[in-house]
Amino acid sequence: MALVSAVPLDSKTLFGFSHELKAIHSTVPNLGMCRGGKSIAPSMSMSSTTSVSNEDGVPRRIAGHHSNLWDDDSIASLSTSYEAPSYRERADRLIGEVKNIFDLMSVEDGVSTSPLSDLHHRLWMVDSVERLGIDRHFKHEINSALDHVYSYWTEKGIGRGRESGVTDLNSTALGLRTLRLHGYIVSSHVLDHFKNEKGQFTCSAIQTEGDIRDVINLFRASLIAFPGEKIMEEAEIFSTMYLKDALQKIPPSGLSQEIEYLLEFGWHTNLPRMETRMYIDVFGEDSTFETPYLIKAKLLELAKLEFNIFHSLVKRELQSLSRWWKDYGFPEITFSRHRHVEYYTLAACIANDPKHSAFRLGFGKICHMITVLDDIYDTFGTMEELELLTAAFKRWDPSSIECLPDYMKGVYMAVYDHINEMAREAQKIQGRDTVSYARKSWEAFIDAYMQEAKWISSGYLPTFDEYLENGKVSFGSRITTLEPMLTLGFPLPPRILQEIDFPSKFNDLICAILRLKGDTQCYKADRARGEEASSVSCYMKDHPGTTEEDAVNQVNAMVDNLTKELNWELLRPDSNGVPISYKKPAFDICRVFHYGYKYRDGFSVASIEIKNLVTRTVVETVPL
């Protein structure tokens, strides 16, 4: 296996790709082959299942995916009006003012720090800046506030203030959730103290706004559950039923909108920027907690400014992404899905720090390349072509494209150049060359794709365990996480990296969850195209007599159990010295894909929920 040069080659200069790829036919390009010199030019007047070329009769399957939804005009229409320095200056002033508010909370006789409400006020401030998407400015203040709350934490929870005589469900539930997410050791058994003598959660027959908000935070806390925490399961069941009932009784309002959002997205399909967009609309309507109007107004104005200032950056990054997409000839690959804008949007929803441009663009590019490769290996490519492409990836040399069909050349070079580009970005942070490490992850991924192609070609249906072991790799979650994560602003020495990446349990859980969840939404369409192997069909093979519905339910139950294990792996106190913040990007990427499979295969059918997400989070600004 050839080693990559320490100075990566610029393939677009070597091969003139910026010109060559533009010359590729607008349908499927000529497939010049090294073996036997065959030239095959399939027609694109194909059916959505199996088609035959009009020259050499090579059978090819295509899926009939809808086209790219976001052209250059759509991107060019994005506003950049918030790039003006005055908006940044105003935001910086507000950041200083909000820091002063946090500082006042630490003064014993400060405003809004009554000993009867100071604990809840601190938790409310932390929760507010996090949900409004502005918490990156207040890391020190958040830690100080939570240290204060934790110092008063008891086995029964906390009251609203340090001198409260009784514990409070709202404050305890919010504290349990927030402290746990920040790495504090807190037991869920504090919730036992809010049950009646029959061991059940209870509520008033009259559902006041205060009662409802208590249960909202109980529901939010219940989602941060670890394996075996029965109390959290009980809390989730109770709070879900309660909130659904409340929705039937209260009028449309910010409160009802918040409840609907929480019940819809929970935690594992909730994307931070998406939540921020919702919370901006409803923030400040909580009349049960007496926070001065001026504090709420400052927080809300800062959130709107930050949302819109980031929006201006998005336009430049999307224009860069679109140029990349065109330079490598992707528009000419008409049999594949083109979801680069959607993938970028998902990255922007979990990484809104302007400094993390390499993460957002890297994630968008990698996911798009994986999607194109998925369509090549699963549907369009012949076995002979796939063997050539797999060998080219293992050889890892730009000259390998000489033996590839034309339609594969640009894809190969896009992967080659991108890995080298991301490695250069990573080296600035990590202080070491990561190319060989990334290459190994890509080779394992391509091998897994090739294995699935062989199953499709032969009609072989593997066992569930055999399928899942390969599927955890072929989903591609490892490579979509690894390279972008290495460009973030914290060092990941090998000892730390192995606790996050392969072969850690943390990585294995993410890969399993996403493969299983993806299959529940994709298996019918895949099967219709001749791709029989899925966790659903393999489970049915291993368990004769199982209905399709029962198999789907079993797979979903596996996802639920694995998700609780993932919560523990993210937040467990004995993390071998790996901070939660180091694991969080990988966890958030898991949430991104989980969201994409919530309603359907959102990466194949991106014209409904995903399109709305793009509109709400990167196309539209919020009114100031």
Coordinates of C-alpha atoms in Angstrom, one line a residue:
M1 CA 0.0 0.0 0.0
A2 CA 1.6 3.3 -1.1
L3 CA 2.2 5.9 1.5
V4 CA 0.8 9.3 0.9
S5 CA 3.3 12.1 0.4
A6 CA 3.8 14.5 3.3
V7 CA 2.9 17.2 0.8
P8 CA -0.5 16.2 -0.6
L9 CA -0.9 16.5 -4.3
D10 CA -3.3 19.0 -5.8
S11 CA -5.2 16.8 -8.2
K12 CA -7.1 19.7 -9.9
T13 CA -3.7 21.1 -10.9
L14 CA -2.2 17.7 -11.9
F15 CA -5.2 16.6 -14.0
G16 CA -6.8 19.9 -14.9
F17 CA -10.0 18.7 -13.3
S18 CA -11.5 22.1 -13.1
H19 CA -11.8 22.0 -16.9
E20 CA -12.0 18.2 -17.5
L21 CA -14.9 17.6 -15.2
K22 CA -17.0 20.3 -16.7
A23 CA -16.6 18.5 -20.1
I24 CA -18.3 15.4 -18.8
H25 CA -21.6 14.7 -20.4
S26 CA -24.8 16.1 -18.8
T27 CA -26.2 12.6 -18.5
V28 CA -24.2 9.6 -17.3
P29 CA -20.6 10.1 -18.7
N30 CA -18.7 7.7 -20.9
L31 CA -17.4 4.8 -18.8
G32 CA -13.9 4.3 -20.1
M33 CA -12.6 1.1 -18.6
C34 CA -9.0 -0.2 -18.2
R35 CA -10.1 -3.8 -18.6
G36 CA -10.6 -4.7 -22.3
G37 CA -10.9 -1.0 -23.2
K38 CA -14.7 -1.2 -23.2
S39 CA -16.7 2.0 -23.5
I40 CA -20.2 2.0 -22.1
A41 CA -22.5 5.0 -22.3
P42 CA -25.8 4.2 -20.6
S43 CA -28.9 6.3 -21.4
M44 CA -30.6 8.1 -18.6
S45 CA -34.0 7.3 -19.9
M46 CA -34.1 4.5 -17.3
S47 CA -36.8 3.2 -15.0
S48 CA -36.5 3.7 -11.3
T49 CA -35.8 0.0 -10.7
T50 CA -33.5 -1.7 -13.2
S51 CA -32.4 -0.4 -16.6
V52 CA -30.2 -1.5 -19.4
S53 CA -27.7 0.7 -21.3
N54 CA -28.4 1.4 -24.9
E55 CA -25.0 0.1 -26.2
D56 CA -23.5 -2.9 -24.5
G57 CA -26.6 -4.0 -22.5
V58 CA -25.0 -3.5 -19.1
P59 CA -27.8 -3.7 -16.5
R60 CA -27.8 -0.7 -14.1
R61 CA -30.2 0.1 -11.3
I62 CA -31.1 3.7 -10.4
A63 CA -33.3 4.9 -7.6
G64 CA -35.1 7.8 -9.2
H65 CA -34.1 10.3 -6.4
H66 CA -35.3 13.9 -6.7
S67 CA -32.8 16.4 -7.8
N68 CA -30.8 19.1 -5.9
L69 CA -33.3 21.5 -4.2
W70 CA -30.9 24.4 -3.7
D71 CA -29.4 25.9 -6.8
D72 CA -27.0 28.9 -7.0
D73 CA -29.9 31.4 -7.1
S74 CA -31.3 30.0 -3.8
I75 CA -27.9 30.4 -2.1
A76 CA -27.4 33.9 -3.7
S77 CA -30.7 35.1 -2.3
L78 CA -29.5 34.6 1.3
S79 CA -29.2 37.8 3.2
T80 CA -25.9 39.2 4.4
S81 CA -27.3 42.4 5.9
Y82 CA -26.1 41.4 9.4
E83 CA -22.5 41.5 8.4
A84 CA -22.4 45.2 9.2
P85 CA -20.0 46.0 12.1
S86 CA -22.7 47.7 14.1
Y87 CA -24.5 44.4 14.7
R88 CA -21.4 42.7 16.0
E89 CA -20.7 45.7 18.2
R90 CA -24.2 45.6 19.6
A91 CA -23.9 41.9 20.3
D92 CA -20.6 42.3 22.1
R93 CA -22.1 45.0 24.3
L94 CA -25.0 42.7 25.2
I95 CA -22.6 39.9 26.0
G96 CA -20.9 42.1 28.5
E97 CA -24.3 43.1 30.0
V98 CA -25.4 39.5 30.3
K99 CA -22.1 38.6 32.0
N100 CA -22.8 41.4 34.5
I101 CA -26.2 39.8 35.2
F102 CA -24.4 36.5 35.9
D103 CA -22.0 38.3 38.2
L104 CA -24.8 39.9 40.1
M105 CA -26.2 36.5 40.9
S106 CA -23.1 35.7 42.8
V107 CA -23.5 38.7 45.1
E108 CA -25.4 37.7 48.2
D109 CA -27.5 40.9 48.3
G110 CA -27.5 41.3 44.5
V111 CA -30.7 41.9 42.5
S112 CA -32.8 38.8 41.8
T113 CA -30.6 36.7 44.2
S114 CA -33.2 36.2 46.9
P115 CA -32.2 33.2 49.1
L116 CA -35.8 31.9 48.3
S117 CA -35.2 31.8 44.6
D118 CA -31.5 32.0 43.8
L119 CA -31.0 28.4 42.8
H120 CA -33.8 28.3 40.3
H121 CA -32.7 31.7 39.0
R122 CA -29.2 30.4 38.3
L123 CA -30.6 27.3 36.6
W124 CA -33.0 29.4 34.5
M125 CA -30.2 31.6 33.3
V126 CA -28.0 28.6 32.3
D127 CA -30.9 26.9 30.6
S128 CA -31.9 30.1 28.8
V129 CA -28.6 30.9 27.3
E130 CA -28.1 27.3 26.2
R131 CA -31.5 27.0 24.5
L132 CA -31.1 30.5 22.9
G133 CA -27.8 29.3 21.3
I134 CA -25.6 31.9 23.0
D135 CA -24.0 29.8 25.8
R136 CA -20.5 29.7 24.1
H137 CA -20.0 33.3 25.4
F138 CA -20.7 32.3 29.0
K139 CA -18.7 29.2 29.8
H140 CA -17.1 30.5 32.9
E141 CA -20.4 32.0 34.2
I142 CA -22.2 28.8 33.6
N143 CA -19.7 26.8 35.5
S144 CA -19.8 29.2 38.4
A145 CA -23.6 29.1 38.5
L146 CA -23.8 25.3 38.4
D147 CA -21.1 25.0 41.1
H148 CA -23.3 27.1 43.3
V149 CA -26.4 25.0 42.7
Y150 CA -24.5 21.8 43.2
S151 CA -23.2 22.9 46.5
Y152 CA -26.8 22.9 47.8
W153 CA -27.8 19.7 46.1
T154 CA -29.2 17.0 48.4
E155 CA -30.5 13.4 48.1
K156 CA -34.0 15.0 47.9
G157 CA -33.0 17.6 45.3
I158 CA -33.2 21.3 45.9
G159 CA -35.8 24.0 46.6
R160 CA -36.1 27.2 44.5
G161 CA -33.6 28.9 46.8
R162 CA -30.8 28.0 49.2
E163 CA -33.1 28.9 52.1
S164 CA -36.2 27.3 50.8
G165 CA -37.9 25.1 53.3
V166 CA -39.1 22.5 50.9
T167 CA -37.8 20.9 47.7
D168 CA -39.3 22.0 44.4
L169 CA -40.1 19.7 41.4
N170 CA -39.3 22.3 38.8
S171 CA -36.0 23.3 40.2
T172 CA -35.0 19.7 41.0
A173 CA -35.9 18.4 37.6
L174 CA -34.2 21.3 35.8
G175 CA -31.2 20.8 38.1
L176 CA -31.0 17.1 37.5
R177 CA -31.0 17.6 33.7
T178 CA -28.6 20.5 33.6
L179 CA -26.1 19.2 36.2
R180 CA -26.0 15.8 34.6
L181 CA -25.4 17.3 31.2
H182 CA -22.5 19.2 32.6
G183 CA -20.8 16.2 34.2
Y184 CA -21.9 16.6 37.8
I185 CA -22.8 13.4 39.6
V186 CA -26.5 13.5 40.4
S187 CA -28.8 10.5 41.1
S188 CA -32.2 10.2 39.5
H189 CA -33.5 9.0 42.8
V190 CA -34.2 12.6 43.8
L191 CA -37.4 12.2 41.8
D192 CA -38.7 9.5 44.2
H193 CA -39.4 12.3 46.6
F194 CA -42.1 13.7 44.3
K195 CA -44.2 10.6 44.2
N196 CA -47.3 9.9 46.4
E197 CA -47.6 7.2 48.9
K198 CA -48.5 4.8 46.1
G199 CA -45.2 5.4 44.4
Q200 CA -46.8 7.4 41.5
F201 CA -46.2 10.8 40.2
T202 CA -49.2 13.0 40.8
C203 CA -50.5 16.3 39.6
S204 CA -53.2 18.7 40.5
A205 CA -56.6 18.3 38.9
I206 CA -56.4 21.9 37.8
Q207 CA -53.4 22.3 35.4
T208 CA -52.0 25.7 36.1
E209 CA -49.2 27.1 34.0
G210 CA -46.9 26.5 37.0
D211 CA -47.9 22.9 37.2
I212 CA -47.4 22.4 33.4
R213 CA -43.9 24.0 33.5
D214 CA -43.0 21.7 36.4
V215 CA -43.8 18.7 34.3
I216 CA -42.1 20.2 31.2
N217 CA -38.8 20.1 33.1
L218 CA -39.6 16.7 34.5
F219 CA -40.1 15.4 30.9
R220 CA -36.8 17.1 29.8
A221 CA -34.9 15.5 32.7
S222 CA -36.4 12.1 32.1
L223 CA -34.8 11.9 28.6
I224 CA -31.2 12.1 30.1
A225 CA -31.7 8.5 31.3
F226 CA -29.1 5.9 31.9
P227 CA -29.6 2.1 31.6
G228 CA -31.6 0.6 34.4
E229 CA -33.1 3.9 35.7
K230 CA -36.7 2.8 36.2
I231 CA -37.6 6.1 37.8
M232 CA -36.6 8.0 34.6
E233 CA -38.8 5.7 32.5
E234 CA -41.7 6.3 34.9
A235 CA -41.1 10.0 34.8
E236 CA -41.1 10.0 31.0
I237 CA -44.3 8.0 30.7
F238 CA -46.1 10.2 33.3
S239 CA -44.9 13.5 31.9
T240 CA -45.7 12.5 28.3
M241 CA -49.3 11.7 29.1
Y242 CA -49.6 14.8 31.3
L243 CA -48.3 17.1 28.6
K244 CA -50.4 15.5 25.8
D245 CA -53.5 16.0 28.0
A246 CA -52.5 19.6 28.7
L247 CA -52.3 20.4 25.0
Q248 CA -55.9 19.4 24.7
K249 CA -56.9 22.0 27.3
I250 CA -54.7 25.1 26.9
P251 CA -55.2 27.6 24.1
P252 CA -52.6 28.0 21.3
S253 CA -49.7 30.0 22.8
G254 CA -46.0 30.0 23.3
L255 CA -46.5 27.4 26.0
S256 CA -48.4 25.0 23.7
Q257 CA -45.8 25.6 21.0
E258 CA -43.0 24.6 23.4
I259 CA -44.8 21.5 24.6
E260 CA -45.5 20.4 21.0
Y261 CA -41.8 20.9 20.1
L262 CA -40.5 19.0 23.2
L263 CA -42.9 16.0 22.6
E264 CA -42.0 15.9 18.9
F265 CA -38.2 16.1 19.2
G266 CA -37.2 15.1 22.7
W267 CA -33.5 15.2 23.1
H268 CA -31.9 12.7 20.6
T269 CA -33.6 14.3 17.6
N270 CA -33.4 17.8 18.9
L271 CA -30.9 20.0 17.0
P272 CA -29.6 23.0 19.0
R273 CA -30.1 25.7 16.2
M274 CA -33.5 24.3 15.5
E275 CA -34.4 24.5 19.1
T276 CA -33.0 28.1 19.3
R277 CA -35.3 29.1 16.4
M278 CA -38.3 27.8 18.2
Y279 CA -37.3 29.2 21.6
I280 CA -36.7 32.6 20.2
D281 CA -40.4 32.7 19.3
V282 CA -41.7 31.6 22.8
F283 CA -39.0 33.0 25.1
G284 CA -40.2 35.3 27.8
E285 CA -43.7 34.0 28.0
D286 CA -43.1 32.2 31.3
S287 CA -45.2 34.1 33.8
T288 CA -44.5 31.7 36.7
F289 CA -41.0 33.0 37.3
E290 CA -40.4 36.6 38.1
T291 CA -37.4 37.5 36.1
P292 CA -37.1 41.2 35.4
Y293 CA -38.3 42.1 31.9
L294 CA -35.0 43.8 31.1
I295 CA -33.0 40.6 31.7
K296 CA -35.3 38.7 29.3
A297 CA -35.1 41.5 26.7
K298 CA -31.3 41.5 26.7
L299 CA -31.1 37.7 26.4
L300 CA -33.6 37.7 23.5
E301 CA -32.0 40.5 21.6
L302 CA -28.6 38.9 21.9
A303 CA -30.0 35.6 20.7
K304 CA -31.6 37.2 17.6
L305 CA -28.4 39.1 16.8
E306 CA -26.2 36.0 17.0
F307 CA -28.7 34.0 15.0
N308 CA -28.7 36.5 12.2
I309 CA -25.0 37.3 12.3
F310 CA -24.3 33.6 11.8
H311 CA -26.7 33.6 9.0
S312 CA -24.5 36.0 7.0
L313 CA -21.6 33.6 7.4
V314 CA -23.7 30.7 6.2
K315 CA -24.1 32.3 2.8
R316 CA -20.4 32.5 2.2
E317 CA -19.9 29.0 3.3
L318 CA -22.7 27.6 1.2
Q319 CA -21.3 29.5 -1.9
S320 CA -17.9 27.8 -1.2
L321 CA -19.6 24.4 -0.9
S322 CA -21.5 24.9 -4.1
R323 CA -18.3 25.8 -6.0
W324 CA -16.7 22.6 -4.6
W325 CA -19.7 20.5 -5.7
K326 CA -19.5 21.9 -9.3
D327 CA -15.7 21.8 -9.6
Y328 CA -15.6 18.0 -9.0
G329 CA -18.4 17.4 -11.5
F330 CA -21.0 16.2 -9.1
P331 CA -23.9 17.9 -11.0
E332 CA -23.2 15.6 -13.9
I333 CA -23.7 12.5 -11.8
T334 CA -27.4 12.5 -12.4
F335 CA -28.3 9.0 -10.9
S336 CA -27.3 10.1 -7.4
R337 CA -28.7 12.1 -4.6
H338 CA -27.3 15.6 -4.1
R339 CA -27.8 16.7 -0.5
H340 CA -24.7 18.8 0.2
V341 CA -26.7 21.9 1.3
E342 CA -28.9 19.7 3.6
Y343 CA -25.8 18.1 5.2
Y344 CA -24.2 21.5 5.7
T345 CA -27.4 22.7 7.3
L346 CA -27.3 19.8 9.8
A347 CA -23.8 20.6 10.7
A348 CA -24.7 24.3 11.2
C349 CA -27.5 23.2 13.5
I350 CA -24.9 21.6 15.9
A351 CA -21.9 23.9 15.4
N352 CA -22.8 27.5 15.3
D353 CA -19.4 28.9 16.4
P354 CA -18.1 31.0 13.5
K355 CA -14.6 29.5 14.1
H356 CA -15.9 26.0 13.2
S357 CA -16.2 26.6 9.5
A358 CA -13.9 23.6 8.7
F359 CA -16.2 21.4 10.7
R360 CA -19.4 22.5 8.9
L361 CA -18.0 22.4 5.4
G362 CA -16.0 19.2 6.1
F363 CA -19.1 17.5 7.4
G364 CA -21.2 18.7 4.4
K365 CA -18.6 17.5 1.9
I366 CA -17.9 14.1 3.5
C367 CA -21.6 13.3 3.8
H368 CA -22.3 14.2 0.2
M369 CA -19.4 12.0 -1.0
I370 CA -20.6 9.1 1.1
T371 CA -24.1 9.5 -0.3
V372 CA -22.8 9.4 -3.9
L373 CA -20.6 6.4 -3.1
D374 CA -23.7 4.8 -1.5
D375 CA -25.6 5.2 -4.8
I376 CA -22.6 3.9 -6.8
Y377 CA -22.0 0.8 -4.6
D378 CA -25.7 -0.1 -3.9
T379 CA -27.3 0.7 -7.3
F380 CA -25.5 2.1 -10.3
G381 CA -22.0 0.5 -10.4
T382 CA -21.3 -2.9 -11.9
M383 CA -19.3 -5.4 -9.8
E384 CA -16.3 -5.0 -12.1
E385 CA -16.4 -1.2 -11.7
L386 CA -16.8 -1.5 -7.9
E387 CA -13.8 -3.7 -7.7
L388 CA -11.8 -1.2 -9.6
L389 CA -12.9 1.7 -7.4
T390 CA -12.2 -0.3 -4.2
A391 CA -8.7 -1.1 -5.4
A392 CA -8.1 2.5 -6.3
F393 CA -9.0 3.6 -2.8
K394 CA -6.6 1.0 -1.3
R395 CA -3.8 2.1 -3.7
W396 CA -4.4 5.8 -2.7
D397 CA -2.7 7.4 -5.6
P398 CA -4.2 10.0 -8.1
S399 CA -2.9 7.9 -11.0
S400 CA -5.4 5.2 -10.0
I401 CA -8.2 7.2 -11.8
E402 CA -6.7 6.0 -15.1
C403 CA -8.4 2.7 -14.6
L404 CA -11.7 4.0 -13.4
P405 CA -14.9 4.8 -15.4
D406 CA -15.2 8.5 -16.1
Y407 CA -18.2 8.9 -13.7
M408 CA -16.0 7.6 -10.8
K409 CA -13.0 9.8 -11.5
G410 CA -14.3 13.0 -10.0
V411 CA -15.7 11.2 -6.9
Y412 CA -12.4 9.5 -6.3
M413 CA -10.4 12.7 -6.6
A414 CA -12.9 14.6 -4.4
V415 CA -12.4 12.0 -1.6
Y416 CA -8.6 12.0 -2.1
D417 CA -8.3 15.8 -2.1
H418 CA -10.7 16.3 0.8
I419 CA -8.9 13.8 3.1
N420 CA -5.7 15.7 2.5
E421 CA -7.4 19.1 2.9
M422 CA -9.0 18.1 6.2
A423 CA -5.6 16.6 7.4
R424 CA -4.0 20.0 6.8
E425 CA -6.7 21.7 8.8
A426 CA -6.4 19.1 11.6
Q427 CA -2.6 19.4 11.8
K428 CA -3.0 23.1 12.8
I429 CA -4.9 21.9 15.9
Q430 CA -3.5 18.4 16.5
G431 CA 0.1 19.1 15.7
R432 CA 0.5 15.8 13.8
D433 CA -0.3 14.3 10.4
T434 CA -3.7 12.5 10.5
V435 CA -3.8 11.4 6.8
S436 CA -2.9 7.7 7.4
Y437 CA -5.4 7.5 10.3
A438 CA -8.2 8.9 8.2
R439 CA -7.2 6.6 5.3
K440 CA -7.6 3.5 7.4
S441 CA -11.1 4.6 8.4
W442 CA -12.0 5.2 4.8
E443 CA -10.6 1.9 3.7
A444 CA -12.7 0.0 6.3
F445 CA -15.7 2.0 5.1
I446 CA -15.1 1.1 1.4
D447 CA -14.5 -2.6 2.3
A448 CA -17.9 -2.6 4.1
Y449 CA -19.6 -1.1 1.0
M450 CA -18.0 -3.7 -1.2
Q451 CA -19.3 -6.5 1.1
E452 CA -22.8 -5.1 0.8
A453 CA -22.4 -4.9 -3.0
K454 CA -21.4 -8.6 -3.0
W455 CA -24.5 -9.5 -1.0
I456 CA -26.7 -7.6 -3.4
S457 CA -25.0 -9.2 -6.4
S458 CA -25.3 -12.7 -5.1
G459 CA -28.7 -12.4 -3.4
Y460 CA -27.1 -13.5 -0.1
L461 CA -29.0 -12.6 3.1
P462 CA -26.6 -12.6 6.1
T463 CA -27.5 -13.3 9.7
F464 CA -28.5 -10.3 11.9
D465 CA -25.1 -10.2 13.7
E466 CA -23.2 -10.6 10.5
Y467 CA -25.2 -7.8 8.9
L468 CA -24.9 -5.4 11.8
E469 CA -21.2 -5.9 12.3
N470 CA -20.6 -4.8 8.7
G471 CA -23.4 -2.2 8.7
K472 CA -22.0 -0.3 11.6
V473 CA -19.0 0.5 9.3
S474 CA -20.9 1.0 6.1
F475 CA -23.2 3.6 7.5
G476 CA -20.2 5.9 7.5
S477 CA -20.8 7.6 10.9
R478 CA -17.2 7.1 11.9
I479 CA -15.7 9.0 8.9
T480 CA -18.3 11.7 9.0
T481 CA -17.3 12.3 12.6
L482 CA -13.6 11.7 12.7
E483 CA -12.2 14.2 10.2
P484 CA -14.5 17.2 11.1
M485 CA -13.9 16.6 14.8
L486 CA -10.2 16.8 14.4
T487 CA -10.5 20.4 13.1
L488 CA -12.2 21.7 16.3
G489 CA -10.3 23.8 18.7
F490 CA -9.2 21.1 21.1
P491 CA -6.3 18.6 20.9
L492 CA -7.2 14.9 20.6
P493 CA -4.0 12.9 21.4
P494 CA -4.2 9.2 20.5
R495 CA -5.1 8.2 24.1
I496 CA -8.1 10.5 24.1
L497 CA -9.1 9.8 20.5
Q498 CA -9.4 6.0 21.1
E499 CA -12.0 6.7 23.8
I500 CA -14.1 8.6 21.2
D501 CA -13.3 6.9 17.9
F502 CA -13.0 3.3 16.9
P503 CA -12.7 0.9 18.8
S504 CA -14.4 2.6 21.8
K505 CA -17.8 1.5 23.0
F506 CA -18.9 5.1 22.6
N507 CA -18.2 4.9 18.8
D508 CA -19.7 1.4 18.5
L509 CA -23.0 2.5 20.1
I510 CA -23.3 5.4 17.7
C511 CA -22.6 3.3 14.7
A512 CA -25.1 0.6 15.8
I513 CA -27.8 3.1 16.7
L514 CA -27.6 4.9 13.3
R515 CA -27.4 1.7 11.3
L516 CA -30.5 0.2 13.0
K517 CA -32.5 3.5 13.0
G518 CA -31.7 4.1 9.3
D519 CA -32.8 0.6 8.4
T520 CA -36.2 1.1 9.9
Q521 CA -36.9 4.0 7.5
C522 CA -35.0 2.6 4.4
Y523 CA -35.5 -1.1 4.3
K524 CA -38.7 -1.0 2.1
A525 CA -37.3 1.2 -0.6
D526 CA -34.0 -0.7 -0.5
R527 CA -35.8 -4.0 -0.9
A528 CA -37.7 -2.6 -3.8
R529 CA -34.4 -1.9 -5.6
G530 CA -33.1 -5.4 -4.9
E531 CA -31.2 -4.6 -1.8
E532 CA -32.6 -7.3 0.5
A533 CA -30.1 -7.1 3.4
S534 CA -31.3 -4.9 6.3
S535 CA -31.5 -5.3 10.1
V536 CA -35.3 -5.9 9.6
S537 CA -35.0 -8.6 7.0
C538 CA -32.0 -10.2 8.8
Y539 CA -33.9 -10.3 12.1
M540 CA -36.8 -12.0 10.4
K541 CA -34.4 -14.6 8.9
D542 CA -33.0 -15.3 12.3
H543 CA -36.4 -15.5 13.9
P544 CA -38.7 -17.5 11.5
G545 CA -42.4 -16.6 11.9
T546 CA -41.7 -13.0 13.0
T547 CA -43.8 -10.5 11.2
E548 CA -42.3 -7.4 9.5
E549 CA -44.1 -5.2 12.0
D550 CA -42.7 -7.2 15.0
A551 CA -39.2 -7.0 13.5
V552 CA -39.4 -3.2 13.1
N553 CA -40.6 -2.9 16.7
Q554 CA -37.7 -5.1 17.9
V555 CA -35.2 -3.0 16.1
N556 CA -36.7 0.2 17.5
A557 CA -36.5 -1.3 21.0
M558 CA -32.8 -2.1 20.4
V559 CA -32.3 1.6 19.4
D560 CA -34.0 2.8 22.6
N561 CA -31.8 0.6 24.8
L562 CA -28.6 1.5 23.0
T563 CA -29.5 5.2 23.3
K564 CA -29.6 4.9 27.1
E565 CA -26.2 3.2 26.9
L566 CA -24.9 6.0 24.8
N567 CA -26.2 8.6 27.3
W568 CA -24.1 6.8 29.9
E569 CA -21.0 6.6 27.8
L570 CA -21.3 10.4 27.1
L571 CA -21.9 11.5 30.6
R572 CA -20.4 8.8 32.9
P573 CA -18.1 10.3 35.6
D574 CA -15.3 7.7 35.0
S575 CA -14.6 8.7 31.5
N576 CA -10.8 8.0 31.6
G577 CA -10.1 11.7 31.6
V578 CA -12.1 12.5 28.5
P579 CA -14.2 15.6 29.0
I580 CA -17.8 15.6 27.9
S581 CA -17.1 18.5 25.6
Y582 CA -14.7 16.3 23.6
K583 CA -17.3 13.6 23.1
K584 CA -20.2 16.0 22.4
P585 CA -19.4 16.6 18.7
A586 CA -19.7 12.9 17.9
F587 CA -22.8 12.6 20.0
D588 CA -24.4 15.6 18.2
I589 CA -23.6 14.1 14.8
C590 CA -25.5 11.0 16.0
R591 CA -28.4 13.3 16.8
V592 CA -28.2 14.9 13.3
F593 CA -28.6 11.5 11.6
H594 CA -31.2 10.4 14.1
Y595 CA -33.2 13.5 13.2
G596 CA -32.8 12.7 9.5
Y597 CA -34.5 9.3 10.0
K598 CA -37.2 10.5 12.3
Y599 CA -40.1 10.5 9.8
R600 CA -38.6 8.8 6.7
D601 CA -35.3 8.5 4.9
G602 CA -34.8 12.2 5.0
F603 CA -31.6 12.0 3.0
S604 CA -33.4 10.4 0.0
V605 CA -36.6 12.4 0.4
A606 CA -35.3 15.8 1.5
S607 CA -38.2 17.8 0.1
I608 CA -40.3 17.8 3.3
E609 CA -38.9 18.0 6.9
I610 CA -35.3 18.5 5.9
K611 CA -36.3 21.2 3.4
N612 CA -38.2 23.0 6.2
L613 CA -35.2 22.7 8.5
V614 CA -33.0 24.4 5.8
T615 CA -35.5 27.2 5.4
R616 CA -35.9 27.8 9.2
T617 CA -32.3 27.6 10.2
V618 CA -30.2 28.9 7.3
V619 CA -32.4 30.6 4.8
E620 CA -34.6 32.8 7.0
T621 CA -33.5 35.4 9.5
V622 CA -35.4 36.3 12.6
P623 CA -37.0 39.7 13.0
L624 CA -35.2 41.9 15.5

